Amino acid sequence: AFSLYPRSVVDQTQLNVVSNKLSDMTIRITVDGVEWQKHEYKAIKNAVFNYDLTHLPKGRIIVEAFMDGISRFKGRINKK
């Protein structure tokens, strides 16, 4: 399970991950189809991640989570 908060951001967002097994996870943060950030983690099961978005342009931002290479979550947030 994934949750992304807040959905309307100024500078930061938080991703909560709850899984029933250990997995390698990749997070891609894109704006208008352009990748701005990529984060890779090993052996994630339950965790909270904070992301600084201050350098990203205003608009719609996509946060996508891949678990063991498979897309498991795609959330949209808006930067003011």
Tab-separated table of N, CA, C and O in Angstrom:
chain	number	residue	atom	x	y	z
A	1	ALA	N	0.851	-1.181	0.000
A	1	ALA	CA	0.000	0.000	0.000
A	1	ALA	C	0.888	1.233	0.000
A	1	ALA	O	1.956	1.246	0.612
A	2	PHE	N	0.434	2.261	-0.685
A	2	PHE	CA	1.178	3.504	-0.801
A	2	PHE	C	0.254	4.664	-0.470
A	2	PHE	O	-0.933	4.626	-0.794
A	3	SER	N	0.810	5.699	0.151
A	3	SER	CA	0.058	6.940	0.323
A	3	SER	C	1.017	8.105	0.144
A	3	SER	O	2.176	8.052	0.574
A	4	LEU	N	0.524	9.143	-0.501
A	4	LEU	CA	1.312	10.322	-0.830
A	4	LEU	C	0.624	11.523	-0.203
A	4	LEU	O	-0.568	11.753	-0.453
A	5	TYR	N	1.357	12.292	0.643
A	5	TYR	CA	0.743	13.405	1.341
A	5	TYR	C	1.764	14.530	1.490
A	5	TYR	O	2.926	14.250	1.781
A	6	PRO	N	1.403	15.765	1.339
A	6	PRO	CA	0.117	16.242	0.825
A	6	PRO	C	0.075	16.171	-0.689
A	6	PRO	O	1.103	16.013	-1.334
A	7	ARG	N	-1.112	16.319	-1.247
A	7	ARG	CA	-1.285	16.289	-2.706
A	7	ARG	C	-1.081	17.672	-3.323
A	7	ARG	O	-0.833	17.798	-4.504
A	8	SER	N	-1.235	18.698	-2.535
A	8	SER	CA	-0.978	20.067	-2.975
A	8	SER	C	0.232	20.552	-2.191
A	8	SER	O	0.167	20.704	-0.970
A	9	VAL	N	1.360	20.737	-2.868
A	9	VAL	CA	2.624	20.997	-2.181
A	9	VAL	C	3.224	22.344	-2.551
A	9	VAL	O	2.929	22.903	-3.605
A	10	VAL	N	4.079	22.809	-1.661
A	10	VAL	CA	4.887	23.992	-1.925
A	10	VAL	C	6.349	23.568	-2.058
A	10	VAL	O	7.041	23.966	-2.972
A	11	ASP	N	6.804	22.695	-1.128
A	11	ASP	CA	8.215	22.325	-1.147
A	11	ASP	C	8.513	20.857	-0.838
A	11	ASP	O	9.543	20.358	-1.239
A	12	GLN	N	7.631	20.139	-0.134
A	12	GLN	CA	7.926	18.753	0.218
A	12	GLN	C	6.685	17.875	0.127
A	12	GLN	O	5.563	18.355	0.253
A	13	THR	N	6.940	16.578	-0.074
A	13	THR	CA	5.876	15.586	-0.006
A	13	THR	C	6.426	14.358	0.706
A	13	THR	O	7.648	14.188	0.829
A	14	GLN	N	5.522	13.522	1.175
A	14	GLN	CA	5.905	12.326	1.923
A	14	GLN	C	5.224	11.109	1.326
A	14	GLN	O	4.020	11.128	1.070
A	15	LEU	N	5.994	10.046	1.105
A	15	LEU	CA	5.482	8.788	0.583
A	15	LEU	C	5.587	7.729	1.672
A	15	LEU	O	6.671	7.494	2.207
A	16	ASN	N	4.453	7.113	2.002
A	16	ASN	CA	4.418	6.016	2.969
A	16	ASN	C	4.252	4.712	2.207
A	16	ASN	O	3.385	4.610	1.331
A	17	VAL	N	5.072	3.718	2.557
A	17	VAL	CA	5.052	2.428	1.884
A	17	VAL	C	4.833	1.327	2.923
A	17	VAL	O	5.540	1.284	3.933
A	18	VAL	N	3.858	0.463	2.661
A	18	VAL	CA	3.614	-0.708	3.505
A	18	VAL	C	3.522	-1.903	2.572
A	18	VAL	O	2.685	-1.942	1.673
A	19	SER	N	4.409	-2.884	2.774
A	19	SER	CA	4.463	-4.049	1.899
A	19	SER	C	4.502	-5.319	2.747
A	19	SER	O	4.906	-5.285	3.902
A	20	ASN	N	4.093	-6.427	2.154
A	20	ASN	CA	4.130	-7.692	2.893
A	20	ASN	C	5.413	-8.481	2.644
A	20	ASN	O	5.586	-9.554	3.189
A	21	LYS	N	6.313	-7.942	1.784
A	21	LYS	CA	7.596	-8.621	1.548
A	21	LYS	C	8.668	-7.596	1.218
A	21	LYS	O	8.365	-6.489	0.757
A	22	LEU	N	9.905	-7.958	1.449
A	22	LEU	CA	11.021	-7.079	1.113
A	22	LEU	C	11.159	-6.971	-0.399
A	22	LEU	O	11.117	-7.977	-1.100
A	23	SER	N	11.317	-5.743	-0.881
A	23	SER	CA	11.467	-5.507	-2.317
A	23	SER	C	12.437	-4.363	-2.552
A	23	SER	O	12.570	-3.469	-1.723
A	24	ASP	N	13.097	-4.396	-3.703
A	24	ASP	CA	13.881	-3.249	-4.134
A	24	ASP	C	12.915	-2.256	-4.752
A	24	ASP	O	12.017	-2.637	-5.507
A	25	MET	N	13.078	-0.975	-4.416
A	25	MET	CA	12.123	0.031	-4.868
A	25	MET	C	12.849	1.169	-5.573
A	25	MET	O	13.918	1.594	-5.146
A	26	THR	N	12.252	1.627	-6.666
A	26	THR	CA	12.732	2.797	-7.387
A	26	THR	C	11.597	3.817	-7.429
A	26	THR	O	10.461	3.464	-7.749
A	27	ILE	N	11.918	5.062	-7.113
A	27	ILE	CA	10.949	6.155	-7.171
A	27	ILE	C	11.380	7.087	-8.296
A	27	ILE	O	12.527	7.535	-8.335
A	28	ARG	N	10.453	7.381	-9.212
A	28	ARG	CA	10.697	8.338	-10.295
A	28	ARG	C	9.763	9.518	-10.091
A	28	ARG	O	8.550	9.332	-9.965
A	29	ILE	N	10.326	10.717	-10.075
A	29	ILE	CA	9.533	11.937	-9.946
A	29	ILE	C	9.682	12.701	-11.255
A	29	ILE	O	10.791	13.094	-11.627
A	30	THR	N	8.551	12.878	-11.957
A	30	THR	CA	8.581	13.515	-13.274
A	30	THR	C	7.646	14.720	-13.323
A	30	THR	O	6.643	14.779	-12.613
A	31	VAL	N	8.004	15.666	-14.191
A	31	VAL	CA	7.167	16.824	-14.485
A	31	VAL	C	7.047	16.897	-16.000
A	31	VAL	O	8.057	16.981	-16.698
A	32	ASP	N	5.820	16.833	-16.504
A	32	ASP	CA	5.569	16.872	-17.952
A	32	ASP	C	6.399	15.835	-18.704
A	32	ASP	O	6.951	16.113	-19.766
A	33	GLY	N	6.508	14.634	-18.141
A	33	GLY	CA	7.216	13.541	-18.799
A	33	GLY	C	8.723	13.576	-18.676
A	33	GLY	O	9.412	12.684	-19.167
A	34	VAL	N	9.270	14.596	-18.006
A	34	VAL	CA	10.718	14.720	-17.826
A	34	VAL	C	11.077	14.284	-16.409
A	34	VAL	O	10.518	14.788	-15.438
A	35	GLU	N	11.999	13.327	-16.305
A	35	GLU	CA	12.421	12.840	-14.989
A	35	GLU	C	13.293	13.889	-14.298
A	35	GLU	O	14.317	14.303	-14.829
A	36	TRP	N	12.872	14.299	-13.098
A	36	TRP	CA	13.616	15.281	-12.307
A	36	TRP	C	14.374	14.631	-11.161
A	36	TRP	O	15.409	15.134	-10.745
A	37	GLN	N	13.816	13.549	-10.624
A	37	GLN	CA	14.478	12.848	-9.532
A	37	GLN	C	14.277	11.347	-9.702
A	37	GLN	O	13.235	10.916	-10.188
A	38	LYS	N	15.285	10.587	-9.265
A	38	LYS	CA	15.178	9.134	-9.237
A	38	LYS	C	15.866	8.664	-7.968
A	38	LYS	O	17.001	9.062	-7.685
A	39	HIS	N	15.163	7.852	-7.189
A	39	HIS	CA	15.695	7.348	-5.928
A	39	HIS	C	15.593	5.825	-5.947
A	39	HIS	O	14.550	5.283	-6.318
A	40	GLU	N	16.656	5.154	-5.530
A	40	GLU	CA	16.662	3.690	-5.496
A	40	GLU	C	16.936	3.222	-4.075
A	40	GLU	O	17.815	3.758	-3.396
A	41	TYR	N	16.151	2.233	-3.648
A	41	TYR	CA	16.252	1.689	-2.294
A	41	TYR	C	16.300	0.169	-2.370
A	41	TYR	O	15.644	-0.432	-3.207
A	42	LYS	N	17.026	-0.426	-1.445
A	42	LYS	CA	17.146	-1.886	-1.377
A	42	LYS	C	16.368	-2.416	-0.188
A	42	LYS	O	16.352	-1.800	0.881
A	43	ALA	N	15.726	-3.556	-0.365
A	43	ALA	CA	15.060	-4.296	0.717
A	43	ALA	C	14.098	-3.437	1.531
A	43	ALA	O	14.216	-3.312	2.737
A	44	ILE	N	13.119	-2.845	0.844
A	44	ILE	CA	12.110	-2.009	1.496
A	44	ILE	C	10.890	-2.861	1.823
A	44	ILE	O	10.426	-3.648	1.001
A	45	LYS	N	10.375	-2.697	3.030
A	45	LYS	CA	9.146	-3.367	3.415
A	45	LYS	C	8.135	-2.337	3.913
A	45	LYS	O	7.103	-2.135	3.306
A	46	ASN	N	8.432	-1.673	5.010
A	46	ASN	CA	7.591	-0.608	5.549
A	46	ASN	C	8.485	0.598	5.792
A	46	ASN	O	9.473	0.497	6.519
A	47	ALA	N	8.141	1.738	5.184
A	47	ALA	CA	9.014	2.902	5.314
A	47	ALA	C	8.261	4.186	4.982
A	47	ALA	O	7.200	4.165	4.351
A	48	VAL	N	8.862	5.296	5.406
A	48	VAL	CA	8.356	6.635	5.102
A	48	VAL	C	9.505	7.400	4.456
A	48	VAL	O	10.622	7.413	4.973
A	49	PHE	N	9.223	8.047	3.318
A	49	PHE	CA	10.227	8.801	2.581
A	49	PHE	C	9.749	10.231	2.396
A	49	PHE	O	8.597	10.462	2.035
A	50	ASN	N	10.655	11.184	2.638
A	50	ASN	CA	10.360	12.601	2.426
A	50	ASN	C	11.144	13.082	1.217
A	50	ASN	O	12.333	12.787	1.089
A	51	TYR	N	10.466	13.821	0.345
A	51	TYR	CA	11.110	14.322	-0.871
A	51	TYR	C	11.010	15.833	-0.936
A	51	TYR	O	9.932	16.400	-0.782
A	52	ASP	N	12.163	16.467	-1.198
A	52	ASP	CA	12.240	17.910	-1.355
A	52	ASP	C	11.947	18.239	-2.815
A	52	ASP	O	12.633	17.765	-3.721
A	53	LEU	N	10.939	19.060	-3.039
A	53	LEU	CA	10.520	19.411	-4.395
A	53	LEU	C	10.735	20.891	-4.701
A	53	LEU	O	10.199	21.401	-5.678
A	54	THR	N	11.522	21.572	-3.882
A	54	THR	CA	11.677	23.020	-4.048
A	54	THR	C	12.264	23.403	-5.409
A	54	THR	O	11.916	24.443	-5.951
A	55	HIS	N	13.125	22.585	-5.982
A	55	HIS	CA	13.769	22.917	-7.251
A	55	HIS	C	12.923	22.541	-8.479
A	55	HIS	O	13.283	22.879	-9.601
A	56	LEU	N	11.803	21.861	-8.275
A	56	LEU	CA	10.939	21.476	-9.388
A	56	LEU	C	10.046	22.644	-9.798
A	56	LEU	O	9.671	23.468	-8.958
A	57	PRO	N	9.676	22.710	-11.075
A	57	PRO	CA	8.784	23.792	-11.513
A	57	PRO	C	7.365	23.589	-10.972
A	57	PRO	O	6.981	22.481	-10.607
A	58	LYS	N	6.606	24.678	-10.940
A	58	LYS	CA	5.207	24.590	-10.519
A	58	LYS	C	4.426	23.793	-11.551
A	58	LYS	O	4.757	23.776	-12.727
A	59	GLY	N	3.362	23.121	-11.079
A	59	GLY	CA	2.518	22.344	-11.977
A	59	GLY	C	2.268	20.947	-11.443
A	59	GLY	O	2.412	20.685	-10.253
A	60	ARG	N	1.896	20.054	-12.343
A	60	ARG	CA	1.572	18.677	-11.973
A	60	ARG	C	2.832	17.827	-11.948
A	60	ARG	O	3.584	17.775	-12.914
A	61	ILE	N	3.020	17.136	-10.832
A	61	ILE	CA	4.183	16.277	-10.622
A	61	ILE	C	3.687	14.843	-10.453
A	61	ILE	O	2.707	14.602	-9.752
A	62	ILE	N	4.360	13.906	-11.106
A	62	ILE	CA	4.014	12.490	-10.993
A	62	ILE	C	5.080	11.784	-10.160
A	62	ILE	O	6.273	11.901	-10.436
A	63	VAL	N	4.629	11.057	-9.140
A	63	VAL	CA	5.512	10.235	-8.315
A	63	VAL	C	5.132	8.783	-8.592
A	63	VAL	O	4.009	8.373	-8.323
A	64	GLU	N	6.074	8.023	-9.156
A	64	GLU	CA	5.797	6.627	-9.505
A	64	GLU	C	6.748	5.715	-8.748
A	64	GLU	O	7.947	5.967	-8.688
A	65	ALA	N	6.185	4.657	-8.161
A	65	ALA	CA	6.972	3.684	-7.404
A	65	ALA	C	7.006	2.358	-8.139
A	65	ALA	O	5.966	1.834	-8.544
A	66	PHE	N	8.204	1.824	-8.302
A	66	PHE	CA	8.423	0.514	-8.914
A	66	PHE	C	8.957	-0.418	-7.833
A	66	PHE	O	9.938	-0.099	-7.170
A	67	MET	N	8.312	-1.554	-7.668
A	67	MET	CA	8.774	-2.569	-6.714
A	67	MET	C	9.319	-3.739	-7.532
A	67	MET	O	8.577	-4.317	-8.344
A	68	ASP	N	10.589	-4.048	-7.353
A	68	ASP	CA	11.255	-5.093	-8.135
A	68	ASP	C	11.032	-4.904	-9.633
A	68	ASP	O	10.778	-5.854	-10.370
A	69	GLY	N	11.090	-3.646	-10.081
A	69	GLY	CA	10.988	-3.319	-11.494
A	69	GLY	C	9.581	-3.202	-12.047
A	69	GLY	O	9.405	-2.893	-13.220
A	70	ILE	N	8.559	-3.444	-11.233
A	70	ILE	CA	7.168	-3.386	-11.686
A	70	ILE	C	6.488	-2.165	-11.081
A	70	ILE	O	6.553	-1.943	-9.870
A	71	SER	N	5.830	-1.360	-11.922
A	71	SER	CA	5.123	-0.175	-11.442
A	71	SER	C	3.976	-0.594	-10.525
A	71	SER	O	3.087	-1.331	-10.926
A	72	ARG	N	4.013	-0.116	-9.273
A	72	ARG	CA	2.993	-0.485	-8.284
A	72	ARG	C	2.175	0.708	-7.809
A	72	ARG	O	1.137	0.539	-7.185
A	73	PHE	N	2.653	1.937	-8.091
A	73	PHE	CA	1.943	3.130	-7.625
A	73	PHE	C	2.314	4.301	-8.520
A	73	PHE	O	3.459	4.466	-8.909
A	74	LYS	N	1.308	5.120	-8.830
A	74	LYS	CA	1.542	6.350	-9.572
A	74	LYS	C	0.598	7.392	-8.971
A	74	LYS	O	-0.609	7.263	-9.047
A	75	GLY	N	1.199	8.412	-8.357
A	75	GLY	CA	0.411	9.461	-7.717
A	75	GLY	C	0.703	10.811	-8.337
A	75	GLY	O	1.842	11.092	-8.725
A	76	ARG	N	-0.321	11.642	-8.399
A	76	ARG	CA	-0.163	13.000	-8.940
A	76	ARG	C	-0.285	13.988	-7.802
A	76	ARG	O	-1.159	13.883	-6.957
A	77	ILE	N	0.635	14.958	-7.818
A	77	ILE	CA	0.551	16.048	-6.864
A	77	ILE	C	0.667	17.355	-7.634
A	77	ILE	O	1.168	17.383	-8.767
A	78	ASN	N	0.201	18.424	-7.042
A	78	ASN	CA	0.274	19.738	-7.666
A	78	ASN	C	1.166	20.632	-6.840
A	78	ASN	O	1.003	20.738	-5.622
A	79	LYS	N	2.116	21.284	-7.513
A	79	LYS	CA	3.012	22.221	-6.834
A	79	LYS	C	2.526	23.629	-7.093
A	79	LYS	O	2.314	24.018	-8.244
A	80	LYS	N	2.354	24.373	-6.018
A	80	LYS	CA	1.880	25.760	-6.105
A	80	LYS	C	2.999	26.710	-6.442
A	80	LYS	O	4.112	26.527	-6.083
